[in-house]
Short mmCIF file of C-alpha atoms and ligand atoms in Angstrom, two decimals:
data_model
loop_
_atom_site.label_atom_id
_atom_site.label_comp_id
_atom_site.label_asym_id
_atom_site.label_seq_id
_atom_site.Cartn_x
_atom_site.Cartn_y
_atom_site.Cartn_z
CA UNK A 1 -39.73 12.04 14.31
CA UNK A 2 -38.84 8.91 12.67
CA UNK A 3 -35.48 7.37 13.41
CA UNK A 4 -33.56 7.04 10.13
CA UNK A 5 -31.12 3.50 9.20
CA UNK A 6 -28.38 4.45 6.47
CA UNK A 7 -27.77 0.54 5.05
CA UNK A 8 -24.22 0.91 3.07
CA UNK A 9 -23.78 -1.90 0.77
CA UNK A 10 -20.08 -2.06 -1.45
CA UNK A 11 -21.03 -3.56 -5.05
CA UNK A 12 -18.15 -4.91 -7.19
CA UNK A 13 -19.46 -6.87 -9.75
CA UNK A 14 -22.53 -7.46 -8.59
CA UNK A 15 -24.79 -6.79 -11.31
CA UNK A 16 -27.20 -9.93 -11.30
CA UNK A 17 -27.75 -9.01 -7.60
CA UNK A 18 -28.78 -5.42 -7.21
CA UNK A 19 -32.61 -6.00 -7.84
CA UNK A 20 -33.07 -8.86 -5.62
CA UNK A 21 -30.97 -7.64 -3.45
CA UNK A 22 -33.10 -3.71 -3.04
CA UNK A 23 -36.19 -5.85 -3.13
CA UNK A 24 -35.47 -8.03 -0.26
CA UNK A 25 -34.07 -4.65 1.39
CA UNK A 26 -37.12 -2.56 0.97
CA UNK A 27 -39.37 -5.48 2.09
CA UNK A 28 -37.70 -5.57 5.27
CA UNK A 29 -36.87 -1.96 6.32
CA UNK A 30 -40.54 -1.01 4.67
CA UNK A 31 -41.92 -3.53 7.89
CA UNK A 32 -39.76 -1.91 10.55
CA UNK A 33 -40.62 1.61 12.06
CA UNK A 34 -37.73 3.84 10.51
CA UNK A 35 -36.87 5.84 7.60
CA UNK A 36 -34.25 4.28 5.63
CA UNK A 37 -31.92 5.03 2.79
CA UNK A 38 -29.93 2.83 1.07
CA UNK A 39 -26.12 3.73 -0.17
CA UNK A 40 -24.84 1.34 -2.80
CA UNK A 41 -20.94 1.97 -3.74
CA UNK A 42 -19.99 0.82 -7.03
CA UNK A 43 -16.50 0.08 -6.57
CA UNK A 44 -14.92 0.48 -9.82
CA UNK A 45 -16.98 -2.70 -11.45
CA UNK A 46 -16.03 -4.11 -14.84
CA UNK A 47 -20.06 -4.97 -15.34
CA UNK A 48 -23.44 -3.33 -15.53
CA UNK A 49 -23.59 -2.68 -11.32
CA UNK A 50 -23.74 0.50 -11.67
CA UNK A 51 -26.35 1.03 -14.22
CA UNK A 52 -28.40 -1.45 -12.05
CA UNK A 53 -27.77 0.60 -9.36
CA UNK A 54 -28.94 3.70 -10.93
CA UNK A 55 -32.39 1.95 -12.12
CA UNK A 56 -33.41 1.33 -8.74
CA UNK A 57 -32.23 4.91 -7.53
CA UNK A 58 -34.60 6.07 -10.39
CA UNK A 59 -37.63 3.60 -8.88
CA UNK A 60 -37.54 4.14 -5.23
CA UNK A 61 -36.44 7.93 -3.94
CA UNK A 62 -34.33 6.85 -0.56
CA UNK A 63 -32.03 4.75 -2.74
CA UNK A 64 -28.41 6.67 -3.48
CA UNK A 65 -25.55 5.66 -5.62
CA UNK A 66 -21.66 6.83 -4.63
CA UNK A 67 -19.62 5.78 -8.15
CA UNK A 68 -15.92 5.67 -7.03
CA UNK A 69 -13.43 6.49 -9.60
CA UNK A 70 -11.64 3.01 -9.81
CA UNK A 71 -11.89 -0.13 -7.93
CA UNK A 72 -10.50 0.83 -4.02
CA UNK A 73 -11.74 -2.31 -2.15
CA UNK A 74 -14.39 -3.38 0.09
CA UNK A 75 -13.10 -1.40 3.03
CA UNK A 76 -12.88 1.73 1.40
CA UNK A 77 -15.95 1.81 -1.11
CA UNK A 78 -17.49 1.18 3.06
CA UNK A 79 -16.01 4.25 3.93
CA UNK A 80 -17.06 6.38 1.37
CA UNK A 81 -20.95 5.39 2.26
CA UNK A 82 -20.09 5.80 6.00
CA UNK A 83 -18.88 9.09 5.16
CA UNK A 84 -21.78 10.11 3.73
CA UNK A 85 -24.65 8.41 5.22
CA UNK A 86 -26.87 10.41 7.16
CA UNK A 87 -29.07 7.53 9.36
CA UNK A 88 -28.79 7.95 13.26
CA UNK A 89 -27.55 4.16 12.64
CA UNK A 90 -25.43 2.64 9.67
CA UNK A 91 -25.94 -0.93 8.33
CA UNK A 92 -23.21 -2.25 6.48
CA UNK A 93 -23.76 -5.82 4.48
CA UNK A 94 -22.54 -7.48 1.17
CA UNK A 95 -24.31 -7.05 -1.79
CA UNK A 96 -24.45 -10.79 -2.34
CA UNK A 97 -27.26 -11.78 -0.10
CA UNK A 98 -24.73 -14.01 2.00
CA UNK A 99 -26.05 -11.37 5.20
CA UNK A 100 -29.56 -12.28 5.74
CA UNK A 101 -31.62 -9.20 5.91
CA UNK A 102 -34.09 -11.42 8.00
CA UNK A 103 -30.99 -11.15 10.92
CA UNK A 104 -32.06 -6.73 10.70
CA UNK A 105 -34.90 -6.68 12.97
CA UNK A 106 -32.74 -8.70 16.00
CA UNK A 107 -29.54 -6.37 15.25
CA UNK A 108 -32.37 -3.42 15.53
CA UNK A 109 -33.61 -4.60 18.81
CA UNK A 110 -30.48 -4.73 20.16
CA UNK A 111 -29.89 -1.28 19.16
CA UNK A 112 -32.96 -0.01 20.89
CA UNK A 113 -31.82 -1.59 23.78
CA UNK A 114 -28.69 0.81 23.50
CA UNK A 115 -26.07 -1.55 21.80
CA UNK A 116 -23.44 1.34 19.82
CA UNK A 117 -22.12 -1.62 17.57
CA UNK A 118 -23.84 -5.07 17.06
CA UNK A 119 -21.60 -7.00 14.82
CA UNK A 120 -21.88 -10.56 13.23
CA UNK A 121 -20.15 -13.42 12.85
CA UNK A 122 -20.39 -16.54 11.43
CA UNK A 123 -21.62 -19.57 13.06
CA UNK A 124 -19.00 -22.61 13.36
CA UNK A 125 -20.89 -25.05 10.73
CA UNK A 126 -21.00 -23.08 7.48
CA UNK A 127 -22.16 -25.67 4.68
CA UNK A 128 -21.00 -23.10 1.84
CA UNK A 129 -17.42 -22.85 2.91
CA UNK A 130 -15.06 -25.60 1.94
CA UNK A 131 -12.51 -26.93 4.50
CA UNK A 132 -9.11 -24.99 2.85
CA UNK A 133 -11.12 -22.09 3.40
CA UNK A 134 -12.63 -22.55 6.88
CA UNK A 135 -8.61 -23.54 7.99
CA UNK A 136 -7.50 -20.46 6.22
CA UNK A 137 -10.04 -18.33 8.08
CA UNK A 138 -9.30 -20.11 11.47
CA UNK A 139 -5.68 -19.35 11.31
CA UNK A 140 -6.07 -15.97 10.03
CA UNK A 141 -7.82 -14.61 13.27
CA UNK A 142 -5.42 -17.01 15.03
CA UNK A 143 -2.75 -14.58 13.68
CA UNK A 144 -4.51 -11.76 14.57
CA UNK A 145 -5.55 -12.32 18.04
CA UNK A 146 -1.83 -13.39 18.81
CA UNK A 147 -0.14 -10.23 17.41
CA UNK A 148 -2.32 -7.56 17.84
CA UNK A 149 -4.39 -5.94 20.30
CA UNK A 150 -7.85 -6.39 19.43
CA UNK A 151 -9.61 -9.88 19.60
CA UNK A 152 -11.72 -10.90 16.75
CA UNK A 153 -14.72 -13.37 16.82
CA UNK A 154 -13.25 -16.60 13.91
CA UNK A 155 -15.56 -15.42 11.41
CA UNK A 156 -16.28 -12.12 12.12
CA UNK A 157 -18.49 -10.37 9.49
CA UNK A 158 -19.20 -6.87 7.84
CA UNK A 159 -22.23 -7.34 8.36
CA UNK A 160 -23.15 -4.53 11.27
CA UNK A 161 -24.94 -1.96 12.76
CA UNK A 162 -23.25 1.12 13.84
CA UNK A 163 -24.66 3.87 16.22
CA UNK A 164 -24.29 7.93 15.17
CA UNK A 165 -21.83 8.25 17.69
CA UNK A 166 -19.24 5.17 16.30
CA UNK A 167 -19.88 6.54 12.96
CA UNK A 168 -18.91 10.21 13.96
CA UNK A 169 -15.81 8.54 15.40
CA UNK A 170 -14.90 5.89 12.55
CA UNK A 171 -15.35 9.39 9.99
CA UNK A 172 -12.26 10.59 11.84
CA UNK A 173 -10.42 7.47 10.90
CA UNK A 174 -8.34 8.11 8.25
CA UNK A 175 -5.70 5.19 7.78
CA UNK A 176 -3.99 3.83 4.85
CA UNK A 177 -4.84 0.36 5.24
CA UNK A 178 -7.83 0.15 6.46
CA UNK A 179 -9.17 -2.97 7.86
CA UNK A 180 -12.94 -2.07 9.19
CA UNK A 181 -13.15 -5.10 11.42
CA UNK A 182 -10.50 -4.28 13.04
CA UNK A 183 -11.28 -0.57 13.28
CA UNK A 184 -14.63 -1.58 14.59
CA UNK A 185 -13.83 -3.56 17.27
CA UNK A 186 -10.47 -1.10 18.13
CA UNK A 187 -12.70 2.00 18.71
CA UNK A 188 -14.77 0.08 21.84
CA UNK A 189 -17.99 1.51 22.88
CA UNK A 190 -20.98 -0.72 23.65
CA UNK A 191 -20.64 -3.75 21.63
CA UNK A 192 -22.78 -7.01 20.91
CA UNK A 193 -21.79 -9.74 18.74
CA UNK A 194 -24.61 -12.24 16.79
CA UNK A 195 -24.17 -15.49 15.20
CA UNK A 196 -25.29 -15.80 11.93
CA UNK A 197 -25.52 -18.59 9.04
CA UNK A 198 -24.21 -16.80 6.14
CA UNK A 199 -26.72 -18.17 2.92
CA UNK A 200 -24.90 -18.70 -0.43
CA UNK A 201 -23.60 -16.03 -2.84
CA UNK A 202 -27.35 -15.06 -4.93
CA UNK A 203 -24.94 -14.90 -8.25
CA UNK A 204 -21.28 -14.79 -9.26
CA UNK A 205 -17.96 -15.77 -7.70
CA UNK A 206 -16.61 -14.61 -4.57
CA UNK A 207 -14.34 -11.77 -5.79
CA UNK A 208 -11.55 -12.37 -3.56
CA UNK A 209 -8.38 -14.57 -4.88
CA UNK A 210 -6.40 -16.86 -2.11
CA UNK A 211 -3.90 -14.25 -3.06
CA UNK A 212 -5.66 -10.88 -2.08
CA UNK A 213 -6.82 -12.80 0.85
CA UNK A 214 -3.38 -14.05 2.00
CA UNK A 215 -2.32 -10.04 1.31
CA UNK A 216 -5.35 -8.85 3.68
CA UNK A 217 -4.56 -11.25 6.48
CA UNK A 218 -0.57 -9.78 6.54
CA UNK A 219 -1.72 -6.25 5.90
CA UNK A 220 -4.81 -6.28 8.97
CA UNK A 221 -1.98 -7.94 11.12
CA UNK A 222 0.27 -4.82 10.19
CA UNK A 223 -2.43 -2.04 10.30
CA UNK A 224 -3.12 -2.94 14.19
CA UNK A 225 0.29 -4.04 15.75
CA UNK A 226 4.06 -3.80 15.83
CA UNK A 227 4.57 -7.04 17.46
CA UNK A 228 6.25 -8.35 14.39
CA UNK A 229 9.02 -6.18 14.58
CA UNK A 230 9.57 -7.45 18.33
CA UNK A 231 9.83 -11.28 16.97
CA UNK A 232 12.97 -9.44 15.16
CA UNK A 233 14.16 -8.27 18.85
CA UNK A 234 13.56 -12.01 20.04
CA UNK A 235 15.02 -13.97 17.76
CA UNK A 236 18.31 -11.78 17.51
CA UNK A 237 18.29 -12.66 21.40
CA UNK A 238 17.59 -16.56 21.13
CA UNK A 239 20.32 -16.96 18.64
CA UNK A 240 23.18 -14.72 20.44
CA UNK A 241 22.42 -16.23 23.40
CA UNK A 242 22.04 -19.85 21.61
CA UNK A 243 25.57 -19.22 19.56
CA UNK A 244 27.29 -18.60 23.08
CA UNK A 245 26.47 -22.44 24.12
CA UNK A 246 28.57 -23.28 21.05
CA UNK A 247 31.99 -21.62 22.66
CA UNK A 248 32.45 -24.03 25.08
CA UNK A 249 31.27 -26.97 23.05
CA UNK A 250 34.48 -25.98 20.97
CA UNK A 251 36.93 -25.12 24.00
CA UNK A 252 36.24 -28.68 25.45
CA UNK A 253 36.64 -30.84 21.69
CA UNK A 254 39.91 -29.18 21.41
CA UNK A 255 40.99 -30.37 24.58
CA UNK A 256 39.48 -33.79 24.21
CA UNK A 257 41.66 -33.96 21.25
CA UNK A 258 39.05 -33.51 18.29
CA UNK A 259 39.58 -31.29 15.03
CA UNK A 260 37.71 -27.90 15.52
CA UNK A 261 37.98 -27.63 11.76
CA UNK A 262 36.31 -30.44 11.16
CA UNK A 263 32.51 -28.63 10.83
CA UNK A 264 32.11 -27.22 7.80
CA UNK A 265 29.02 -28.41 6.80
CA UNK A 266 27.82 -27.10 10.25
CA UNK A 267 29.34 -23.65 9.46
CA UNK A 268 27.57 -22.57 6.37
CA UNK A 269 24.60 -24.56 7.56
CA UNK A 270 24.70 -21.46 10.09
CA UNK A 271 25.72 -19.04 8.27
CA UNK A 272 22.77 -19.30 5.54
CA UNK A 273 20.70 -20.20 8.40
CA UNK A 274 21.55 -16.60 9.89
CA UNK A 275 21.61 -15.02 6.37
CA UNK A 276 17.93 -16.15 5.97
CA UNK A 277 16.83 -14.53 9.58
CA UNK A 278 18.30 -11.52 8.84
CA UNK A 279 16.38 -11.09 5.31
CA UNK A 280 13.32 -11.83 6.94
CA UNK A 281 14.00 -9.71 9.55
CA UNK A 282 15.27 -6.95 7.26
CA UNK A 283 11.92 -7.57 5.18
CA UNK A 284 9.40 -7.18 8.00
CA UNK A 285 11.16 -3.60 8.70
CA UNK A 286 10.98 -3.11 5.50
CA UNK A 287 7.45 -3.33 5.45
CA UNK A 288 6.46 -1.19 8.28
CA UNK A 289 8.64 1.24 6.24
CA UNK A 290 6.74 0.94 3.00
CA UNK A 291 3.39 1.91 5.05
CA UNK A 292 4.91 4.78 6.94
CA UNK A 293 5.88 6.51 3.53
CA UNK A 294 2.55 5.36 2.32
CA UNK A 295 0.28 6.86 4.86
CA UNK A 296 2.95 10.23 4.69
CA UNK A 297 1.19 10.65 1.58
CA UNK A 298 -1.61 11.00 2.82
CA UNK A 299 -3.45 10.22 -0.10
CA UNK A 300 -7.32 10.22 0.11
CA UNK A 301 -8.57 6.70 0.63
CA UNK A 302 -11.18 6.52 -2.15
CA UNK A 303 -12.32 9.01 -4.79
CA UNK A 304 -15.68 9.36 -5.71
CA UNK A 305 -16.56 9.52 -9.08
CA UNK A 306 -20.31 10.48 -9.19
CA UNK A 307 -22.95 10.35 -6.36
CA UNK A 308 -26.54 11.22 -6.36
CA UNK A 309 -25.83 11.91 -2.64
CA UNK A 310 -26.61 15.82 -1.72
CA UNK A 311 -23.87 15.88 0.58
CA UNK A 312 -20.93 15.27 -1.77
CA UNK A 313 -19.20 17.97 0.14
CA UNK A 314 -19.48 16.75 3.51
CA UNK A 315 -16.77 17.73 6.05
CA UNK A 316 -14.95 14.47 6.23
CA UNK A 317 -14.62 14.50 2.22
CA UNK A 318 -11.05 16.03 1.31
CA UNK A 319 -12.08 17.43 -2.13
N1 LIG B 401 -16.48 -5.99 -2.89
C1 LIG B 401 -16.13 -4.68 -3.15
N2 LIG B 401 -14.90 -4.42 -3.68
C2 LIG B 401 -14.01 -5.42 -3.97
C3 LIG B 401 -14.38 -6.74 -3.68
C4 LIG B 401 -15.62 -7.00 -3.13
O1 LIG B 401 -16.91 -3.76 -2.90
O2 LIG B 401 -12.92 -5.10 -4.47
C5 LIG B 401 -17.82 -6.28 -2.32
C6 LIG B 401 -18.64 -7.34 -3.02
O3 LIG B 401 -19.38 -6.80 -4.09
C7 LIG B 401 -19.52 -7.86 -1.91
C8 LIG B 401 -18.64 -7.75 -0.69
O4 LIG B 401 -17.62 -6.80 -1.02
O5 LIG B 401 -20.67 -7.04 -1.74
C9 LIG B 401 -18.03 -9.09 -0.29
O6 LIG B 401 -17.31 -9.63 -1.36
P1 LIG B 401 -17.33 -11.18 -1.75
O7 LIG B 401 -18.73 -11.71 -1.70
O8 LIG B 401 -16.61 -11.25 -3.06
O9 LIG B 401 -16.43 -11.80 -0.62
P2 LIG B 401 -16.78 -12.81 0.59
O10 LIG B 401 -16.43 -12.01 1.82
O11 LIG B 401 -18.23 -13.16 0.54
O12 LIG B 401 -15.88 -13.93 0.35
MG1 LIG B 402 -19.77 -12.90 -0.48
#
């Protein structure tokens, strides 16, 4: 029997890209040996995606549509078609034609060769990303490789391909903030990274703001360390120990004779110096706080809408 690829693409906006985008799809998983279906995940879109999609689920039978119920992110609109895909591999990629489907058949090879995850990432000289961004994105998974315990590739993509037995894993996964590259690379197994050049978006803007970004980068930091809340444990240290020095630098001016009164300035230089660590201190608690009574919830991380999926009540789906 025919192997079977699940390709899971999340669509938010997207709706001058669907066509090209199945075409280019079917061209190239037609040529290859498997079955295929592919998942497309509206993710709340303002626009016609979703209609789109379900045109092309009406022209070719192994295309499915998962509507969620309101826009959940990229992450999560993944999840829901990892949840219910039903290849013995999943291929997850943008809907924007940046992941060259051309890059399938090497990422399949590898598979074959028995690969569990071969993952992506972008190759140093990227024409189509200006410099801000490229310095952004370098000092982002500077962050993250310092303060957490997974490494990331600088420019590590969604674009992947995920053995059965990761997927049957990742479905168990069920975190509040959910960053996939990082889950990906946490769970281990066999992995393979390949470079790619990502092209330019087909149509539209990317959809992420420098703000959502900036919000990502602090909240896939969070998700996959506590190291923050040691800086808290090291700076109180530093400064104690630091504000000790100062005793004897008092003891010996008021024996040389000099005013120990005299540093005012100095003192509430300190003090709001102090005041400031503390907040941020205080603040980075905080926010480990704010996630522990979020994931207590345990809310369900998307909610689909409407699917033309059979499987809609799949195990893994809390319904
Ligand atoms: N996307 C999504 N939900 C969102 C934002 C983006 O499903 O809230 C999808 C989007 O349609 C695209 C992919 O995620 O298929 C990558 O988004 P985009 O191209 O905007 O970002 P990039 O990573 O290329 O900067
Ligand atoms: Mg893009």
């Amino acid at each position: 029997m025919k192997k079977k690829l699940s390709v899971v693409i999340p669509a938010y906006n997207e709706e001058k890209n669907i066509s090209f985008l199945v075409s280019e799809l079917v061209r190239t998983l037609t040529s290859t040996i498997y079955d295929f279906e592919l998942i497309l995940v509206d993710d709340g879109s303002k626009d016609n995606t979703l209609n789109e999609i379900k045109v092309q689920a009406e022209i070719h039978p192994n295309i499915f549509y998962i509507e969620l119920s309101k826009n959940f992110g990229k992450d999560y609109a993944l999840k829901s078609g990892i949840d219910l895909a039903q290849g013995d591999a999943v291929i997850t990629m943008d809907a924007d034609l940046q992941h060259p489907p051309q890059l399938l058949p090497r990422m399949l090879k590898l598979w074959e060769e028995g690969y569990d995850i071969i993952y992506t990432y972008r190759e140093e000289a990227n024409p189509h990303v200006k410099a801000y961004q490229r310095i952004a994105s370098k000092l982002f998974y500077k962050g993250i490789n310092a303060l957490s315990d997974i490494t990331l590739e600088n420019g590590i993509s969604d674009f992947r391909l995920l053995d059965k037995k990761v997927i049957n894993e990742l479905r168990k996964i069920d975190e509040y903030e959910l960053f996939f590259r990082g889950m990906v690379k946490w769970v281990g197994f066999l992995q393979k990274g390949v470079p790619y050049t990502p092209a330019k978006r087909h149509t539209g803007d990317a959809s992420y703001s420098f703000i959502n970004l900036a919000k990502l980068a602090i909240g896939s930091i969070m998700a996959f360390s506590v190291r923050p809340l040691y800086i808290a444990t090291g700076l109180g240290l530093f400064f104690s120990l630091a504000s000790l020095l100062y005793i004897p630098y008092i003891a010996i001016s008021y024996f040389a004779g000099y005013d120990a009164l005299s540093g005012w300035a100095s003192l509430i230089a300190t003090i709001s110096f102090f005041g400031g660590i503390q907040l941020l201190v205080l603040g980075i608690i905080g926010m480990y706080l704010g996630k522990i009574f979020l994931q207590t919830k345990q809310r369900p991380s998307y909610i689909i809408r409407s699917t033309n999926l059979s499987v809609m009540k799949n195990d893994y789906i809390r319904v």
